[in-house]
Amino acid sequence: MALLVDKHRPRTLETLSYHHDLSSRLKSLAQSGDFPHLLVYGPSGAGKKTRIVATLKELYGPGVEKIKIDSRVFQTTSNRKLEFNIVASVYHLEITPSDVGNYDRVVVQDLLKEVAQTQQVDLGAKQRFKVVVINEADQLTRDAQAALRRTMEKYSPNLRLILLANSTSNIIAPIRSRTLLVRVAAPSEPEICAVLKKVGVKEGWKEVPALNQKIAKESGRNLRRALLMYEAVHAQNETVTDRTPIPPPDWEALIEQIAREIIAEHTPAKILEVRAKLYDLLTHCIPATTILKTLTFKLVPHIDDALRADVIKWSAFYEHRVRMGNKVIFHLEAFVAKFMRICESYAMGIDF
């Protein structure tokens, strides 16, 4: 059974529920015959991927929805083999090079070169180029981005790139200058309420405006999260009212538990217990940066004002380490140990 997020996902630019001006501009680009490279950025859950899929459908027609998943093996210069999954249709590919960490340059170079050197042979296709959608473009290493820039220059007649990112701050200037920047802002709370109301009508659920407003607020203007919370409320309760509690996601509840344990006890044994829970989160595909950020937000309200700036500083330090390193568990565990150290030093009156 499909989740509401997928079941009611808009398939065309016309059916998107908000940012209608942006939808019309994307439609004009698709119909112009001169489609550029795009850098689409905005917060998580704003609808970047949905808009791009709808734009691809405008470019090529319904054929882009007939996708398959291919598993490819790439070989590094040190003869290490990398297994990598690609979502592809006849007209486009969707890849997430950051999945292979610091070896993303190998994937970018080899795969894009192969795609760019293959011309579109479908005579019925509206466009003569293929599109490659790159997820998490802001997580690419500098080497991968440099390889991307060279590909954009050399193979532009046969290839268009659509980069998806949460922010442009980690994208190198040469790539930003070669793409059309498209910002997808987070939906407002009233827009999220309108989407929840529309989905509720399609599902035959009773409308509870106060609950919808509460979900819109607690979701942090993340539409994907709001829909998941909305579905969870109706799945766990036969009768839904404005007083029905909204269950947090399992992973967030576990991080809340980790935060309580860290605050309650500052010992090496507790670090080992916490490490097992952090591994549990990582094995369920929760990104390490999300774990660190959420854990910091759970810890900060429970500590003294004098410690908050220092805890946030070290959280940012270890977030950078997580992004640059390979063994993320080391850096998550190091943050936990540093937090305990800060609390113990403050309790003992030590200046650090």
Short mmCIF file of C-alpha atoms in Angstrom, two decimals:
data_model
loop_
_atom_site.label_atom_id
_atom_site.label_comp_id
_atom_site.label_asym_id
_atom_site.label_seq_id
_atom_site.Cartn_x
_atom_site.Cartn_y
_atom_site.Cartn_z
CA MET A 1 0.00 0.00 0.00
CA ALA A 2 1.44 3.36 -1.05
CA LEU A 3 1.99 6.18 1.43
CA LEU A 4 -0.08 9.33 1.02
CA VAL A 5 3.08 11.18 -0.03
CA ASP A 6 3.37 8.94 -3.10
CA LYS A 7 -0.31 8.13 -3.64
CA HIS A 8 -1.38 11.78 -4.00
CA ARG A 9 1.81 13.21 -5.48
CA PRO A 10 0.95 15.67 -8.31
CA ARG A 11 2.08 14.37 -11.71
CA THR A 12 1.88 17.58 -13.77
CA LEU A 13 2.86 21.20 -13.27
CA GLU A 14 -0.79 22.27 -13.48
CA THR A 15 -1.85 20.10 -10.53
CA LEU A 16 0.80 21.41 -8.11
CA SER A 17 -0.87 23.07 -5.13
CA TYR A 18 1.38 26.09 -4.53
CA HIS A 19 4.06 28.30 -6.16
CA HIS A 20 1.97 28.56 -9.33
CA ASP A 21 4.24 31.28 -10.78
CA LEU A 22 7.22 28.92 -10.52
CA SER A 23 5.22 26.14 -12.19
CA SER A 24 4.34 28.39 -15.12
CA ARG A 25 8.00 29.44 -15.54
CA LEU A 26 9.14 25.81 -15.56
CA LYS A 27 6.47 25.00 -18.14
CA SER A 28 7.68 27.87 -20.33
CA LEU A 29 11.25 26.58 -20.06
CA ALA A 30 10.18 23.08 -21.05
CA GLN A 31 8.30 24.38 -24.08
CA SER A 32 10.93 26.91 -25.15
CA GLY A 33 13.15 24.43 -27.02
CA ASP A 34 16.22 25.79 -25.22
CA PHE A 35 16.15 23.96 -21.89
CA PRO A 36 19.12 24.96 -19.69
CA HIS A 37 21.02 23.19 -16.93
CA LEU A 38 19.10 23.75 -13.67
CA LEU A 39 20.15 24.08 -10.04
CA VAL A 40 16.97 23.59 -8.01
CA TYR A 41 17.41 24.40 -4.32
CA GLY A 42 15.25 24.81 -1.26
CA PRO A 43 14.53 23.21 2.12
CA SER A 44 13.65 19.55 2.53
CA GLY A 45 9.98 18.79 1.88
CA ALA A 46 9.40 21.88 -0.26
CA GLY A 47 8.54 19.83 -3.37
CA LYS A 48 11.74 20.09 -5.45
CA LYS A 49 11.68 16.51 -6.75
CA THR A 50 7.94 16.61 -7.51
CA ARG A 51 8.37 19.77 -9.60
CA ILE A 52 11.29 18.34 -11.51
CA VAL A 53 9.45 15.10 -12.33
CA ALA A 54 6.49 17.18 -13.53
CA THR A 55 8.87 19.31 -15.63
CA LEU A 56 10.40 16.19 -17.19
CA LYS A 57 6.90 14.99 -18.07
CA GLU A 58 6.31 18.35 -19.77
CA LEU A 59 9.60 17.89 -21.66
CA TYR A 60 9.19 14.29 -22.81
CA GLY A 61 5.64 13.17 -22.13
CA PRO A 62 4.42 10.25 -19.97
CA GLY A 63 7.40 8.05 -20.95
CA VAL A 64 9.49 9.49 -18.10
CA GLU A 65 7.23 7.72 -15.60
CA LYS A 66 8.21 4.29 -16.95
CA ILE A 67 11.29 3.86 -14.81
CA LYS A 68 13.54 0.97 -13.83
CA ILE A 69 16.35 0.59 -11.31
CA ASP A 70 19.73 -0.50 -12.65
CA SER A 71 22.66 -1.60 -10.53
CA ARG A 72 26.04 -0.56 -11.92
CA VAL A 73 29.58 -1.32 -10.79
CA PHE A 74 32.27 1.35 -11.11
CA GLN A 75 35.99 0.79 -10.55
CA THR A 76 38.25 3.33 -8.86
CA THR A 77 41.90 3.96 -9.73
CA SER A 78 42.83 1.76 -6.73
CA ASN A 79 40.78 -1.10 -8.26
CA ARG A 80 38.07 -0.80 -5.64
CA LYS A 81 34.63 -1.73 -6.98
CA LEU A 82 31.66 0.51 -6.20
CA GLU A 83 28.11 -0.78 -6.56
CA PHE A 84 25.72 2.02 -7.44
CA ASN A 85 21.98 2.17 -8.17
CA ILE A 86 20.53 4.27 -10.99
CA VAL A 87 16.87 5.14 -11.52
CA ALA A 88 16.35 5.50 -15.26
CA SER A 89 13.80 5.91 -18.01
CA VAL A 90 14.39 6.09 -21.75
CA TYR A 91 14.75 9.86 -21.46
CA HIS A 92 16.42 10.56 -18.12
CA LEU A 93 18.54 9.19 -15.28
CA GLU A 94 18.36 9.93 -11.58
CA ILE A 95 21.48 9.41 -9.46
CA THR A 96 22.72 10.17 -5.94
CA PRO A 97 26.55 10.20 -6.22
CA SER A 98 26.96 11.10 -2.53
CA ASP A 99 25.91 7.51 -1.72
CA VAL A 100 29.47 6.38 -2.50
CA GLY A 101 31.07 9.06 -0.32
CA ASN A 102 34.45 10.35 -1.40
CA TYR A 103 34.38 8.22 -4.57
CA ASP A 104 31.54 10.27 -6.09
CA ARG A 105 33.92 11.74 -8.67
CA VAL A 106 34.31 8.28 -10.28
CA VAL A 107 30.54 7.94 -10.70
CA VAL A 108 30.13 11.48 -12.03
CA GLN A 109 32.97 11.15 -14.54
CA ASP A 110 32.20 7.69 -15.88
CA LEU A 111 28.41 7.73 -15.88
CA LEU A 112 27.87 11.23 -17.25
CA LYS A 113 30.50 10.72 -19.94
CA GLU A 114 28.77 7.51 -21.01
CA VAL A 115 25.33 9.16 -21.11
CA ALA A 116 26.60 12.27 -22.90
CA GLN A 117 28.30 10.27 -25.64
CA THR A 118 25.07 8.40 -26.42
CA GLN A 119 22.73 10.44 -28.59
CA GLN A 120 18.96 10.20 -28.29
CA VAL A 121 17.74 7.86 -31.04
CA ASP A 122 14.01 7.89 -30.26
CA LEU A 123 12.58 9.72 -33.28
CA GLY A 124 9.36 10.36 -31.38
CA ALA A 125 11.15 12.16 -28.55
CA LYS A 126 10.37 15.85 -28.19
CA GLN A 127 13.98 16.66 -27.21
CA ARG A 128 17.31 15.48 -28.63
CA PHE A 129 19.12 15.44 -25.27
CA LYS A 130 18.97 13.30 -22.15
CA VAL A 131 18.48 14.70 -18.65
CA VAL A 132 20.47 13.56 -15.62
CA VAL A 133 18.95 14.47 -12.23
CA ILE A 134 21.56 14.59 -9.46
CA ASN A 135 20.17 14.36 -5.94
CA GLU A 136 21.98 15.91 -2.96
CA ALA A 137 24.24 17.95 -5.24
CA ASP A 138 25.38 20.03 -2.26
CA GLN A 139 26.90 16.85 -0.75
CA LEU A 140 29.24 16.30 -3.73
CA THR A 141 32.97 16.60 -3.10
CA ARG A 142 34.97 19.39 -4.76
CA ASP A 143 36.58 16.88 -7.13
CA ALA A 144 33.18 15.58 -8.23
CA GLN A 145 31.91 19.12 -8.79
CA ALA A 146 34.98 19.95 -10.87
CA ALA A 147 34.34 16.85 -13.00
CA LEU A 148 30.71 17.93 -13.31
CA ARG A 149 31.73 21.36 -14.58
CA ARG A 150 33.91 19.87 -17.33
CA THR A 151 31.08 17.54 -18.39
CA MET A 152 28.65 20.47 -18.60
CA GLU A 153 31.02 22.34 -20.90
CA LYS A 154 31.98 19.43 -23.17
CA TYR A 155 28.72 17.53 -23.65
CA SER A 156 26.00 20.18 -23.41
CA PRO A 157 24.42 19.34 -26.85
CA ASN A 158 23.49 15.79 -25.72
CA LEU A 159 23.05 16.30 -21.98
CA ARG A 160 21.16 18.49 -19.52
CA LEU A 161 21.80 18.39 -15.79
CA ILE A 162 19.27 19.12 -13.07
CA LEU A 163 20.97 19.47 -9.68
CA LEU A 164 18.86 19.20 -6.53
CA ALA A 165 20.21 20.75 -3.34
CA ASN A 166 19.05 22.11 0.00
CA SER A 167 21.43 25.06 -0.30
CA THR A 168 23.74 26.59 -2.90
CA SER A 169 26.45 27.42 -0.33
CA ASN A 170 28.37 24.16 -0.98
CA ILE A 171 28.07 24.36 -4.78
CA ILE A 172 31.20 25.76 -6.45
CA ALA A 173 30.84 29.06 -8.31
CA PRO A 174 31.64 27.64 -11.81
CA ILE A 175 28.64 25.28 -11.55
CA ARG A 176 26.34 28.02 -10.23
CA SER A 177 27.34 30.25 -13.14
CA ARG A 178 26.54 27.51 -15.70
CA THR A 179 23.07 26.71 -14.37
CA LEU A 180 19.77 28.49 -14.03
CA LEU A 181 19.07 28.78 -10.30
CA VAL A 182 15.52 27.86 -9.30
CA ARG A 183 14.56 28.38 -5.66
CA VAL A 184 11.66 26.32 -4.31
CA ALA A 185 10.59 27.91 -1.04
CA ALA A 186 8.94 25.92 1.73
CA PRO A 187 5.13 26.04 1.59
CA SER A 188 3.40 28.27 4.10
CA GLU A 189 1.31 26.77 6.91
CA PRO A 190 -2.01 27.72 5.18
CA GLU A 191 -0.76 26.04 1.97
CA ILE A 192 0.07 22.86 3.92
CA CYS A 193 -3.39 22.96 5.53
CA ALA A 194 -4.96 23.24 2.07
CA VAL A 195 -3.00 20.19 0.86
CA LEU A 196 -3.99 18.18 3.96
CA LYS A 197 -7.65 19.13 3.42
CA LYS A 198 -7.52 18.04 -0.24
CA VAL A 199 -5.86 14.71 0.65
CA GLY A 200 -8.37 14.14 3.47
CA VAL A 201 -11.30 14.63 1.06
CA LYS A 202 -9.79 12.10 -1.38
CA GLU A 203 -9.32 9.58 1.44
CA GLY A 204 -12.81 10.19 2.83
CA TRP A 205 -11.55 11.39 6.23
CA LYS A 206 -13.40 13.88 8.41
CA GLU A 207 -11.88 17.34 8.25
CA VAL A 208 -10.44 18.68 11.53
CA PRO A 209 -9.06 22.18 10.75
CA ALA A 210 -7.47 22.66 14.19
CA LEU A 211 -5.53 19.38 13.83
CA ASN A 212 -4.41 20.30 10.31
CA GLN A 213 -3.08 23.63 11.61
CA LYS A 214 -1.25 21.85 14.43
CA ILE A 215 0.35 19.39 11.99
CA ALA A 216 1.35 22.24 9.64
CA LYS A 217 3.06 24.03 12.53
CA GLU A 218 4.82 20.97 13.99
CA SER A 219 6.04 19.83 10.57
CA GLY A 220 8.27 22.89 10.29
CA ARG A 221 6.72 23.74 6.88
CA ASN A 222 7.95 20.39 5.53
CA LEU A 223 5.08 19.09 3.37
CA ARG A 224 6.42 15.53 3.16
CA ARG A 225 6.67 15.35 6.93
CA ALA A 226 3.21 16.91 7.36
CA LEU A 227 1.63 14.25 5.13
CA LEU A 228 3.40 11.46 7.02
CA MET A 229 2.20 12.89 10.36
CA TYR A 230 -1.34 13.26 8.96
CA GLU A 231 -1.35 9.64 7.82
CA ALA A 232 0.07 8.41 11.15
CA VAL A 233 -2.66 10.21 13.12
CA HIS A 234 -5.44 8.59 11.08
CA ALA A 235 -3.75 5.18 11.06
CA GLN A 236 -3.45 5.06 14.86
CA ASN A 237 -6.82 6.54 15.84
CA GLU A 238 -10.32 5.47 14.85
CA THR A 239 -11.79 8.84 15.81
CA VAL A 240 -9.71 11.95 15.10
CA THR A 241 -10.43 15.25 16.89
CA ASP A 242 -8.53 18.49 17.41
CA ARG A 243 -7.19 16.99 20.68
CA THR A 244 -5.75 13.86 19.08
CA PRO A 245 -1.99 13.69 19.83
CA ILE A 246 0.42 13.69 16.91
CA PRO A 247 2.92 10.82 17.26
CA PRO A 248 6.54 11.74 16.48
CA PRO A 249 8.42 9.60 13.94
CA ASP A 250 10.09 6.55 15.48
CA TRP A 251 13.57 7.86 14.73
CA GLU A 252 12.82 11.20 16.38
CA ALA A 253 11.41 9.47 19.47
CA LEU A 254 14.64 7.42 19.69
CA ILE A 255 16.78 10.57 19.47
CA GLU A 256 14.64 12.10 22.24
CA GLN A 257 15.39 9.02 24.35
CA ILE A 258 19.13 9.31 23.56
CA ALA A 259 19.08 12.97 24.64
CA ARG A 260 17.42 12.11 27.97
CA GLU A 261 19.99 9.38 28.64
CA ILE A 262 22.93 11.64 27.80
CA ILE A 263 21.66 14.37 30.14
CA ALA A 264 20.95 11.93 32.96
CA GLU A 265 24.30 10.11 33.01
CA HIS A 266 27.81 11.07 31.92
CA THR A 267 29.78 7.82 31.91
CA PRO A 268 31.73 5.69 29.39
CA ALA A 269 29.17 2.91 29.86
CA LYS A 270 26.40 5.28 28.79
CA ILE A 271 28.39 6.23 25.67
CA LEU A 272 28.46 2.53 24.70
CA GLU A 273 24.68 2.28 25.17
CA VAL A 274 24.14 5.41 23.12
CA ARG A 275 26.45 4.11 20.40
CA ALA A 276 24.19 1.07 19.89
CA LYS A 277 21.15 3.36 19.46
CA LEU A 278 23.07 5.60 17.03
CA TYR A 279 23.95 2.53 14.97
CA ASP A 280 20.27 1.60 14.98
CA LEU A 281 19.39 5.01 13.51
CA LEU A 282 22.12 4.78 10.86
CA THR A 283 21.07 1.28 9.79
CA HIS A 284 17.54 2.63 9.25
CA CYS A 285 18.97 5.17 6.76
CA ILE A 286 18.60 8.27 8.94
CA PRO A 287 21.35 10.66 7.70
CA ALA A 288 24.11 11.32 10.21
CA THR A 289 23.74 15.09 9.83
CA THR A 290 20.01 14.81 10.60
CA ILE A 291 20.80 12.74 13.72
CA LEU A 292 23.35 15.29 14.92
CA LYS A 293 21.15 18.30 14.23
CA THR A 294 18.07 16.75 15.88
CA LEU A 295 20.07 15.56 18.88
CA THR A 296 21.48 19.06 19.36
CA PHE A 297 17.99 20.60 19.28
CA LYS A 298 16.80 18.00 21.84
CA LEU A 299 19.75 18.70 24.17
CA VAL A 300 19.92 22.50 24.07
CA PRO A 301 16.62 23.24 25.92
CA HIS A 302 17.77 21.09 28.89
CA ILE A 303 21.15 22.70 29.55
CA ASP A 304 22.27 25.91 31.20
CA ASP A 305 22.33 29.06 29.08
CA ALA A 306 26.08 29.36 29.66
CA LEU A 307 26.68 26.04 27.86
CA ARG A 308 24.43 26.46 24.83
CA ALA A 309 26.82 28.43 22.64
CA ASP A 310 29.62 25.94 23.31
CA VAL A 311 27.43 22.89 22.60
CA ILE A 312 26.21 24.42 19.32
CA LYS A 313 29.80 25.26 18.35
CA TRP A 314 30.91 21.65 18.86
CA SER A 315 27.82 20.36 17.08
CA ALA A 316 28.78 22.42 14.03
CA PHE A 317 32.38 21.16 14.33
CA TYR A 318 31.33 17.51 14.32
CA GLU A 319 28.77 18.07 11.56
CA HIS A 320 31.68 19.23 9.40
CA ARG A 321 33.64 16.12 10.43
CA VAL A 322 30.65 13.92 9.51
CA ARG A 323 30.49 15.48 6.05
CA MET A 324 34.23 15.12 5.42
CA GLY A 325 34.84 11.68 6.97
CA ASN A 326 33.80 8.13 6.16
CA LYS A 327 33.06 6.59 9.59
CA VAL A 328 30.23 8.83 10.74
CA ILE A 329 29.64 6.84 13.93
CA PHE A 330 33.03 8.03 15.24
CA HIS A 331 32.03 11.67 14.95
CA LEU A 332 28.53 11.17 16.38
CA GLU A 333 30.03 9.34 19.35
CA ALA A 334 32.69 12.06 19.71
CA PHE A 335 29.96 14.71 19.93
CA VAL A 336 28.21 12.74 22.69
CA ALA A 337 31.50 12.42 24.61
CA LYS A 338 32.25 16.12 24.13
CA PHE A 339 28.79 17.08 25.39
CA MET A 340 29.28 14.95 28.51
CA ARG A 341 32.72 16.50 29.02
CA ILE A 342 31.32 20.02 28.75
CA CYS A 343 28.57 19.27 31.28
CA GLU A 344 30.98 17.62 33.74
CA SER A 345 33.52 20.47 33.43
CA TYR A 346 30.79 23.05 34.04
CA ALA A 347 29.52 21.15 37.09
CA MET A 348 33.07 21.05 38.52
CA GLY A 349 33.63 24.75 37.82
CA ILE A 350 36.40 24.13 35.30
CA ASP A 351 36.92 26.83 32.66
CA PHE A 352 37.43 25.30 29.21
#
